[in-house]
Amino acid sequence: MPTIDPEAVVGSRITNQSLSRWLHSLPGVDKVGLEARTASLGTRSIKTASKAWALDMAIQMMDLTTLEGADTKERVRSLCLKAITPDPTDLTTPQPAAICVYGDMVKHAKEALGKNKIHVAAVATAFPSGRASLPVKIADTKDAVNAGADEIDMVIDRGAFLSGNYLEVYKQILAVKAACLRKDGTRAHLKVILETGELETYDNIRRASYLAMLAGPDFIKTSTGKVSVNATLPITLLMLQAVKDWFDQTKIQIGVKPAGGIRTAKDAIKYLVVVKETAGEKWLTPKYFRFGASSLLNDVLMQRQKLTTGHYSGRDYVSVD
Amino acid sequence: MRLEVKKTYKLFIGGKFPRSESGRVYIVNNHKGVFLANVAKASRKDVRDSVVVARSAQSSWAGATPYNRGQILYRIAEMLEGRREQFVAEIRELTGKSEKQANQEVDSAIDSWVWHAGWTDKIDAVAGNMNPVAGPFFNISTNQPTGVVAAFAPQDTSLVGLVNTIAPAIVSGNSVIAISSETLPICAVTLAEVLETSDLPGGVVNILTGNASELGSWLASHLDVNAIDLEGTSNAAELEMLAAENLKRVIRKGSYSRNGAQGSLQHILDLMETKTVWHPKGH
């Protein structure tokens, strides 16, 4: 895997000042243009054969999520069983990419999934607020990795980012990335949550994307799903542009994961159109694009049933979450 | 001289008045065959959207107290009374009825709402039961709304037939997707405006104008629709077969008169399910 020299990218030794200069030299985001572009991509008509492909791809890209304070071992277990057999009436239905849970649920998820290829992703670093000291965040991460998590979803310190302390944010990502190393030398995949709903402006989202990418994660992710504004199409398009430009510049391909608020198959297909038209087909794979969602799967399954049976399905025909 | 403002007749879905997703309209003529208006022609996707909103509106409508549902149904009668002249004019224009006949039809429609409003809190008193059982149990049967109802209004009346199709469904807490008469749809859109201003939660009643044969099979085969009223359809047998495949409640064509100022309790009960509860006695 190619690596980058952060100092070469930033153009000098990494200090808060140099990071600040680098991030603020990024071109500003054309808000009107961005939203108009997203709106026009969202109206595209998708015909039946493409829709069937898109629905299956959406399932394979899904990180089936349960992140509630009221989560139990049993709830996680039933979610895992749903991931293994999403639609018992149609065994050709593909499986989602991962189950996304809190760190303490990783061992239960691992147990329920057994030898299945479905990954277990754990949110870590004092999710969702990220308000804890670095040693606690690292311990949180290591705990999940040791329990067998295949992927770690970390949150950045938005307070530090918004007050211009970019170096702190950068160092924390590096530290958590190091904590993702397993004893056998392999590393759990790292997704960095920017929590775009708290970053206020598109310019900030672009800067946060670049800052995160400089630390070399596997994915950048929009949101925790725990604030009022979650993933939106324009934000996802903006982040896809960032990873595409980053790839052109460094040859390192980073994935994007929108999360929160994506509930219908129709929405999911709009995201796939945006992926194809912004980053390109290289990103149209679960390796580089994921949906963080909980209720989306049932809607996709109902649309899938509509395509196979020819009549509309209903909620009584998919499992209750 | 001023320019006449022509009305755009639209669908009624989820408490809003959207155009058809398909963008289609069809021409409605008055009783003399002269162009009257362009009316939205609902498509399969409008059906799909209506079922989604009807489903999400249904549980809270069923959860409202029967007394509250009764008040809202009575409110519909009040609002309809206030627009009597508009309905009379529309019925006369569409069907060629005399003023007296048109007034009678509007009277029947208003009275039917009042009749149904009275039933909301009495259905269980009349049709529920304490069953005698051979054991130490209370055994009680009550009636529950069946869920989402697709209902085809009769083709030969514009207002009273539609009212007598919608009211028996919503009185018990169902939500409904009503397909109006294809040739006489103007009153249906005006009725939608009445419903929209009557405290009825959005999505409980959805009214589509268009071709019943085109929409019928989508509703009959839809797995998220619990009952279907085939009154205004021309291919009832075919739809009944489709509905049988997913165990829908079916009201056959011609089962109930839709022209009167009163409905039928049996019609209301046809769109309900019996729930029986066993409760141990003496503990």
XYZ file of C-alpha atoms in Angstrom:
604
model
C 0.000 0.000 0.000
C 1.424 3.393 -0.958
C 2.067 5.840 1.842
C 2.403 9.575 1.843
C 4.773 11.952 3.475
C 2.499 14.395 5.311
C 5.216 17.013 5.403
C 5.534 16.901 1.626
C 1.758 17.302 1.240
C 1.548 20.213 3.665
C 4.770 21.708 2.336
C 6.636 22.062 5.604
C 7.116 20.566 9.036
C 3.746 19.692 10.644
C 2.839 22.430 13.092
C -0.517 23.945 13.889
C 0.523 26.956 11.856
C 1.504 24.995 8.771
C -1.645 22.865 8.954
C -3.723 25.993 9.288
C -2.003 27.615 6.310
C -2.465 24.448 4.220
C -6.146 23.931 5.088
C -7.050 27.567 4.586
C -5.375 27.590 1.174
C -7.903 24.994 -0.077
C -10.365 26.517 -2.541
C -13.653 27.667 -1.001
C -16.787 25.632 -1.668
C -19.335 27.016 -4.124
C -22.449 26.415 -2.003
C -25.005 27.238 -4.681
C -23.192 25.179 -7.293
C -22.762 22.229 -4.939
C -26.434 22.123 -4.013
C -27.589 22.602 -7.594
C -25.322 19.781 -8.761
C -26.665 17.443 -6.066
C -30.254 18.365 -6.862
C -29.750 17.629 -10.555
C -28.090 14.265 -9.842
C -30.945 13.416 -7.478
C -33.559 13.647 -10.209
C -31.956 11.067 -12.472
C -34.301 8.296 -13.556
C -32.976 4.809 -12.808
C -34.403 1.997 -14.926
C -35.326 -1.446 -13.653
C -32.137 -3.395 -14.426
C -29.926 -0.682 -12.954
C -32.232 -0.392 -9.984
C -31.912 -4.096 -9.217
C -28.135 -3.752 -9.333
C -28.232 -0.620 -7.186
C -30.446 -2.192 -4.508
C -28.130 -5.187 -4.166
C -25.093 -2.917 -4.094
C -26.728 -0.730 -1.431
C -27.233 -3.775 0.797
C -23.623 -4.874 0.309
C -22.446 -1.375 1.230
C -24.509 -1.212 4.375
C -23.100 -0.965 7.878
C -26.164 -2.228 9.696
C -26.174 -0.106 12.797
C -27.564 -0.144 16.297
C -26.204 2.557 18.575
C -28.734 2.983 21.335
C -28.195 3.346 25.040
C -30.785 0.603 25.390
C -28.873 -1.914 23.239
C -28.718 -5.405 24.652
C -26.802 -8.543 23.783
C -30.036 -9.994 22.396
C -30.748 -6.984 20.207
C -27.242 -7.118 18.742
C -27.651 -10.836 18.206
C -30.931 -10.419 16.342
C -29.382 -7.697 14.190
C -26.514 -10.069 13.338
C -28.957 -12.801 12.377
C -30.734 -10.307 10.160
C -27.427 -9.454 8.498
C -26.704 -13.135 7.865
C -30.140 -13.706 6.288
C -31.579 -10.311 5.379
C -34.605 -11.748 3.581
C -35.542 -15.337 4.473
C -38.011 -15.395 1.557
C -35.228 -14.747 -0.946
C -31.872 -16.347 -0.226
C -30.230 -14.614 -3.185
C -30.305 -11.379 -1.160
C -26.714 -10.245 -0.509
C -25.381 -9.604 2.987
C -24.485 -6.176 4.358
C -20.813 -5.263 4.772
C -20.744 -4.864 8.520
C -22.572 -4.621 11.797
C -21.885 -1.353 13.594
C -22.203 -1.394 17.382
C -20.782 0.095 20.563
C -17.450 -1.324 21.765
C -18.891 -3.449 24.556
C -21.194 -5.227 22.089
C -18.352 -6.323 19.775
C -17.863 -9.698 21.455
C -21.590 -10.474 21.237
C -21.675 -9.485 17.573
C -18.563 -11.564 16.836
C -20.119 -14.558 18.543
C -23.412 -14.217 16.656
C -21.714 -13.768 13.279
C -19.416 -16.761 13.768
C -17.367 -17.531 10.686
C -19.395 -15.200 8.508
C -17.545 -12.675 6.359
C -19.610 -9.793 7.727
C -17.350 -7.353 9.569
C -17.938 -5.951 13.013
C -17.424 -2.214 13.245
C -17.220 -0.531 16.631
C -17.666 3.129 17.412
C -14.945 4.316 19.733
C -13.181 7.387 21.184
C -16.038 8.494 23.466
C -18.610 8.310 20.664
C -20.655 10.362 19.850
C -19.321 13.520 21.538
C -15.631 12.652 21.552
C -15.292 14.528 24.817
C -12.716 12.472 26.686
C -8.982 12.672 27.197
C -6.717 11.022 24.636
C -5.669 8.105 26.899
C -9.345 7.243 27.437
C -10.002 7.399 23.688
C -7.037 5.130 23.022
C -8.161 2.698 25.711
C -11.677 2.707 24.231
C -10.236 1.899 20.809
C -7.891 -0.838 22.052
C -10.708 -2.425 24.007
C -12.838 -2.731 20.852
C -9.907 -3.973 18.750
C -8.999 -6.599 21.354
C -12.628 -7.751 21.447
C -12.262 -8.496 17.743
C -13.579 -5.406 15.964
C -12.653 -5.395 12.269
C -13.345 -1.699 11.863
C -13.171 1.277 14.213
C -15.367 4.355 13.741
C -13.744 7.233 15.630
C -14.996 10.783 16.098
C -12.776 13.824 15.722
C -12.553 16.471 18.424
C -14.891 19.082 16.903
C -14.179 21.561 19.684
C -10.490 21.519 18.836
C -11.197 21.704 15.113
C -13.558 24.668 15.400
C -11.158 26.575 17.629
C -8.412 26.131 15.033
C -6.382 23.571 16.933
C -5.825 21.404 13.854
C -2.642 19.839 15.147
C -4.504 18.384 18.124
C -7.145 16.826 15.865
C -4.453 15.425 13.565
C -2.420 13.952 16.418
C -5.479 12.309 17.929
C -6.333 10.585 14.666
C -2.747 9.330 14.379
C -2.851 8.052 17.954
C -6.139 6.221 17.431
C -4.828 4.788 14.168
C -1.851 3.419 16.072
C -4.246 1.946 18.644
C -5.963 0.045 15.825
C -2.876 -2.166 15.428
C -3.454 -5.735 16.508
C -0.892 -7.933 18.202
C -0.373 -9.914 14.990
C 0.665 -6.762 13.140
C -2.542 -6.321 11.148
C -4.644 -3.230 11.669
C -8.373 -2.689 12.160
C -9.817 -0.422 9.477
C -10.226 3.127 10.667
C -13.148 5.392 9.787
C -12.940 9.003 10.884
C -16.268 10.663 11.699
C -16.187 14.384 10.960
C -19.650 15.052 12.454
C -20.422 17.460 9.629
C -23.586 18.662 11.352
C -21.402 20.433 13.904
C -18.862 21.876 11.471
C -21.194 24.698 10.374
C -19.842 25.414 6.870
C -18.992 23.515 3.699
C -15.507 25.060 3.824
C -14.977 23.535 7.258
C -16.146 20.138 5.996
C -13.644 20.284 3.151
C -10.863 21.256 5.568
C -11.814 18.543 8.050
C -11.822 15.981 5.222
C -8.303 16.932 4.176
C -7.034 17.066 7.740
C -8.444 13.588 8.396
C -7.058 12.206 5.116
C -3.608 13.502 5.997
C -3.599 11.121 8.958
C -4.256 8.183 6.608
C -7.542 6.557 7.636
C -9.384 4.008 5.484
C -12.635 5.976 5.436
C -13.980 9.407 6.209
C -17.520 9.351 7.555
C -20.064 12.153 7.705
C -21.864 11.823 11.008
C -22.575 9.965 14.184
C -26.321 10.006 13.560
C -26.727 11.598 16.977
C -27.088 15.278 16.063
C -29.921 17.065 14.267
C -28.164 17.359 10.890
C -26.784 14.054 9.657
C -25.619 12.875 6.248
C -26.905 14.921 3.346
C -26.278 14.511 -0.362
C -24.322 17.786 -0.813
C -22.015 16.963 2.108
C -21.393 13.493 0.739
C -20.677 14.907 -2.708
C -18.210 17.339 -1.184
C -16.404 14.553 0.683
C -16.362 12.386 -2.440
C -14.712 15.242 -4.311
C -12.124 15.429 -1.547
C -11.241 11.720 -1.666
C -11.133 11.823 -5.472
C -8.772 14.815 -5.499
C -6.710 13.175 -2.769
C -6.422 10.032 -4.892
C -5.377 12.006 -7.961
C -2.742 13.773 -5.893
C -1.376 10.932 -3.741
C -2.599 7.662 -5.371
C -4.113 6.716 -2.024
C -7.758 5.748 -2.181
C -9.879 6.586 0.853
C -13.531 5.575 1.273
C -16.569 7.643 2.217
C -19.381 6.668 4.566
C -22.506 8.790 4.885
C -24.424 7.901 8.034
C -27.646 8.938 9.679
C -30.941 9.877 8.076
C -30.705 7.619 5.011
C -33.941 5.663 5.327
C -35.298 4.877 1.891
C -34.030 2.873 -1.060
C -34.682 5.927 -3.201
C -32.269 7.994 -1.088
C -29.661 5.237 -1.218
C -29.838 5.127 -5.018
C -29.373 8.901 -5.174
C -26.174 8.480 -3.145
C -24.938 5.817 -5.562
C -25.541 8.159 -8.500
C -23.541 10.846 -6.715
C -20.704 8.375 -6.055
C -20.571 7.326 -9.701
C -20.681 10.878 -11.026
C -18.310 12.445 -8.485
C -15.641 9.955 -7.479
C -16.222 7.414 -10.249
C -16.718 3.656 -10.463
C -13.605 2.941 -8.417
C -15.641 3.956 -5.382
C -18.730 1.896 -6.269
C -17.666 -0.966 -4.033
C -18.202 -1.776 -0.350
C -14.465 -1.362 0.071
C -14.711 2.359 -0.606
C -18.314 3.364 0.019
C -20.595 2.478 2.907
C -23.972 3.492 4.259
C -24.381 3.805 8.009
C -28.034 2.951 8.506
C -30.527 0.981 10.531
C -33.987 1.326 8.974
C -32.667 1.545 5.386
C -32.292 -2.216 5.023
C -36.009 -2.934 5.427
C -36.947 -0.377 2.806
C -34.383 -1.755 0.355
C -35.672 -5.274 0.994
C -39.240 -4.149 0.255
C -38.149 -2.515 -2.995
C -36.215 -5.650 -3.867
C -39.315 -7.756 -3.258
C -41.267 -5.381 -5.505
C -38.768 -6.009 -8.319
C -38.830 -9.795 -7.957
C -42.567 -10.294 -7.378
C -43.990 -7.413 -9.422
C -46.207 -6.122 -6.623
C -45.577 -3.724 -3.779
C -44.453 -5.197 -0.504
C -45.328 -4.136 3.022
C -43.846 -3.883 6.491
C -45.478 -7.134 7.531
C -43.156 -8.921 5.111
C -39.815 -7.814 6.558
C -38.513 -8.432 10.059
C -39.137 -5.928 12.821
C -35.949 -4.322 14.127
C -63.217 42.812 -17.868
C -60.893 40.492 -15.964
C -59.176 37.258 -16.778
C -60.935 34.223 -15.333
C -58.807 32.249 -12.860
C -59.020 28.577 -13.777
C -58.549 26.033 -11.037
C -55.930 23.271 -11.157
C -57.470 20.074 -9.846
C -54.864 18.037 -8.010
C -54.579 14.876 -5.962
C -54.866 14.720 -2.160
C -52.034 12.709 -0.600
C -50.816 12.974 2.995
C -52.755 16.192 3.632
C -51.120 17.907 0.657
C -52.300 18.605 -2.872
C -49.595 17.322 -5.234
C -49.830 16.973 -8.989
C -49.621 13.414 -10.251
C -46.053 12.127 -10.110
C -46.511 11.206 -13.776
C -47.436 14.772 -14.683
C -50.531 13.481 -16.484
C -53.941 15.117 -16.580
C -57.192 14.148 -18.274
C -60.098 16.166 -19.538
C -63.382 16.293 -17.639
C -66.451 17.520 -19.501
C -69.692 18.842 -18.059
C -72.990 17.034 -18.593
C -73.395 18.670 -22.010
C -70.018 17.362 -23.146
C -68.320 20.752 -22.981
C -64.788 21.009 -21.561
C -64.890 21.738 -17.851
C -61.435 21.157 -16.426
C -58.147 19.273 -16.575
C -57.881 16.887 -13.664
C -54.766 15.087 -12.390
C -54.524 11.486 -13.597
C -53.004 9.432 -10.789
C -50.362 6.842 -11.624
C -48.987 3.694 -10.002
C -46.399 5.769 -8.176
C -49.061 8.043 -6.690
C -50.686 4.854 -5.386
C -47.360 3.781 -3.912
C -46.828 7.144 -2.191
C -50.400 7.192 -0.867
C -50.021 3.779 0.733
C -46.848 4.884 2.487
C -48.484 7.973 4.019
C -51.727 6.126 4.768
C -49.760 3.486 6.642
C -47.846 5.997 8.724
C -51.003 7.989 9.535
C -53.097 4.978 10.474
C -51.794 4.051 13.926
C -52.193 7.491 15.465
C -55.675 7.871 13.918
C -56.684 4.511 15.367
C -55.074 5.556 18.648
C -57.168 8.731 18.917
C -60.121 8.336 21.252
C -63.370 7.339 19.500
C -64.890 10.516 20.931
C -62.201 12.608 19.241
C -62.676 10.805 15.929
C -66.396 11.503 16.205
C -65.743 15.200 16.739
C -63.534 15.341 13.681
C -66.093 13.533 11.506
C -68.746 15.947 12.724
C -66.405 18.813 11.911
C -66.237 17.512 8.333
C -70.022 17.777 8.146
C -69.821 21.356 9.426
C -67.221 22.347 6.854
C -69.149 20.642 4.069
C -72.283 22.568 5.059
C -70.304 25.795 4.751
C -69.418 25.020 1.143
C -72.837 23.768 0.140
C -73.259 26.240 -2.717
C -69.997 25.228 -4.330
C -70.921 21.533 -4.173
C -74.416 22.188 -5.548
C -72.979 24.157 -8.449
C -70.388 21.467 -9.197
C -72.909 18.620 -9.048
C -75.256 20.481 -11.401
C -72.483 21.267 -13.840
C -71.155 17.704 -13.847
C -74.352 15.686 -13.820
C -77.065 18.046 -15.051
C -79.148 17.500 -11.915
C -81.728 20.143 -10.959
C -80.960 22.491 -8.108
C -83.335 20.551 -5.864
C -81.746 17.202 -6.712
C -78.251 18.587 -6.231
C -79.238 20.023 -2.859
C -80.622 16.635 -1.863
C -77.337 14.972 -2.731
C -75.360 17.465 -0.640
C -77.853 16.995 2.226
C -77.313 13.251 2.084
C -73.542 13.675 2.072
C -73.599 15.975 5.127
C -76.072 13.780 6.994
C -73.986 10.724 6.262
C -70.949 12.338 7.920
C -73.071 13.096 10.984
C -74.474 9.548 10.997
C -70.979 8.094 10.868
C -69.662 10.591 13.451
C -72.158 9.164 15.908
C -70.923 5.628 15.429
C -67.270 6.114 16.418
C -67.831 5.488 20.137
C -70.767 3.108 19.760
C -69.351 0.403 17.498
C -68.013 -1.638 20.381
C -71.103 -1.067 22.494
C -73.181 -2.642 19.747
C -70.830 -5.086 18.040
C -68.416 -5.919 20.856
C -69.326 -8.726 23.207
C -68.704 -10.418 26.517
C -68.637 -14.060 25.458
C -69.927 -16.867 27.663
C -67.156 -19.420 28.194
C -66.981 -22.602 30.238
C -64.136 -21.631 32.533
C -63.019 -19.031 35.066
C -62.367 -16.355 32.431
C -63.712 -13.088 31.213
C -63.841 -13.465 27.442
C -64.253 -10.210 25.591
C -64.442 -9.519 21.853
C -63.773 -6.020 20.564
C -63.455 -4.615 17.063
C -60.207 -3.164 15.747
C -59.665 -1.234 12.520
C -58.185 -3.438 9.817
C -55.519 -0.908 8.749
C -55.081 0.656 5.327
C -58.140 0.500 3.066
C -58.174 1.029 -0.692
C -61.650 2.104 -1.788
C -63.080 2.682 -5.248
C -65.979 5.149 -5.076
C -69.001 4.488 -7.285
C -68.661 5.867 -10.811
C -72.191 7.270 -11.122
C -72.255 9.860 -8.323
C -69.826 12.640 -7.643
C -70.183 13.433 -3.941
C -72.491 11.235 -1.889
C -71.053 8.004 -3.241
C -67.538 9.070 -2.327
C -68.583 10.160 1.170
C -70.340 6.834 1.771
C -67.164 5.075 0.660
C -64.681 7.046 2.792
C -66.682 7.504 6.005
C -67.296 3.795 6.811
C -63.550 3.193 6.517
C -62.225 6.025 8.677
C -64.931 5.945 11.358
C -63.233 3.022 13.102
C -59.636 4.217 12.710
C -58.626 2.917 9.296
C -56.805 5.144 6.848
C -58.044 5.145 3.277
C -56.880 5.628 -0.285
C -60.029 6.558 -2.177
C -60.252 6.529 -5.969
C -62.936 8.960 -7.105
C -65.335 8.526 -9.994
C -63.322 8.954 -13.190
C -65.857 11.083 -15.065
C -67.218 13.001 -12.052
C -64.062 13.860 -10.047
C -64.522 17.584 -9.380
C -66.464 17.198 -6.112
C -63.817 14.745 -4.905
C -61.138 17.422 -5.096
C -63.424 19.923 -3.356
C -64.185 17.311 -0.692
C -60.425 16.941 -0.220
C -60.262 20.675 0.510
C -63.017 20.205 3.105
C -61.136 17.308 4.711
C -57.917 19.293 4.735
C -59.572 22.011 6.852
C -61.398 19.657 9.230
C -58.696 18.706 11.754
C -58.415 15.315 10.072
C -54.737 14.287 10.374
C -52.912 14.311 7.017
C -52.724 10.881 5.358
C -55.862 9.422 6.982
C -57.791 10.121 3.792
C -56.034 10.253 0.437
C -58.041 10.923 -2.696
C -56.812 10.007 -6.162
C -58.518 10.986 -9.387
C -57.948 8.922 -12.510
C -58.653 5.588 -14.099
C -59.809 2.874 -11.693
C -58.770 -0.002 -13.974
C -55.246 1.354 -14.226
C -54.799 1.736 -10.457
C -56.832 -1.268 -9.326
C -54.302 -4.034 -9.753
C -51.561 -2.089 -7.932
C -53.798 -1.625 -4.917
C -55.253 -5.147 -4.975
C -51.798 -6.740 -5.107
C -50.192 -4.322 -2.631
C -49.062 -6.215 0.461
C -49.351 -3.158 2.704
C -53.069 -2.612 1.957
C -55.324 -4.569 4.309
C -58.743 -4.186 2.701
C -60.191 -3.230 -0.644
C -63.633 -1.898 -1.526
C -64.394 -2.785 -5.142
C -67.566 -0.696 -5.605
C -66.351 1.571 -8.409
C -64.268 -0.945 -10.345
C -65.049 -2.448 -13.731
C -62.794 -5.507 -13.323
C -63.889 -6.571 -9.848
C -63.416 -10.316 -10.389
C -59.806 -9.906 -11.478
C -59.052 -7.612 -8.536
C -60.731 -9.977 -6.107
C -58.380 -12.733 -7.235
C -55.345 -10.499 -6.755
C -56.616 -9.488 -3.314
C -57.175 -13.126 -2.355
C -53.500 -13.880 -2.933
C -52.570 -11.624 -0.022
C -55.621 -12.284 2.183
C -57.166 -8.817 1.927
C -60.596 -8.042 3.264
C -62.780 -7.488 0.212
C -66.021 -5.528 -0.079
C -67.668 -6.737 -3.231
C -69.262 -4.491 -5.770
C -72.893 -3.752 -4.984
C -72.696 -4.833 -1.339
C -73.966 -1.535 0.052
C -76.053 1.385 -1.180
C -73.934 4.544 -1.366
C -76.601 7.143 -2.100
C -78.276 7.562 1.268
C -77.955 9.847 4.247
C -77.192 6.794 6.358
C -74.592 4.098 5.944
C -74.606 0.571 7.277
C -73.066 -0.786 10.482
C -72.201 -3.976 8.624
C -70.224 -1.890 6.110
C -68.223 -0.395 9.002
C -67.674 -3.844 10.528
C -66.528 -5.279 7.194
C -63.471 -3.046 7.553
C -62.685 -4.186 11.101
C -61.129 -7.234 12.733
C -62.398 -8.977 15.850
C -59.958 -9.176 18.741
C -60.825 -11.590 21.531
C -59.165 -11.386 24.934
C -59.213 -14.047 27.681
C -58.746 -12.722 31.180
C -58.617 -14.918 34.313
C -61.454 -14.380 36.764
C -61.201 -14.226 40.535
C -57.501 -13.364 40.996
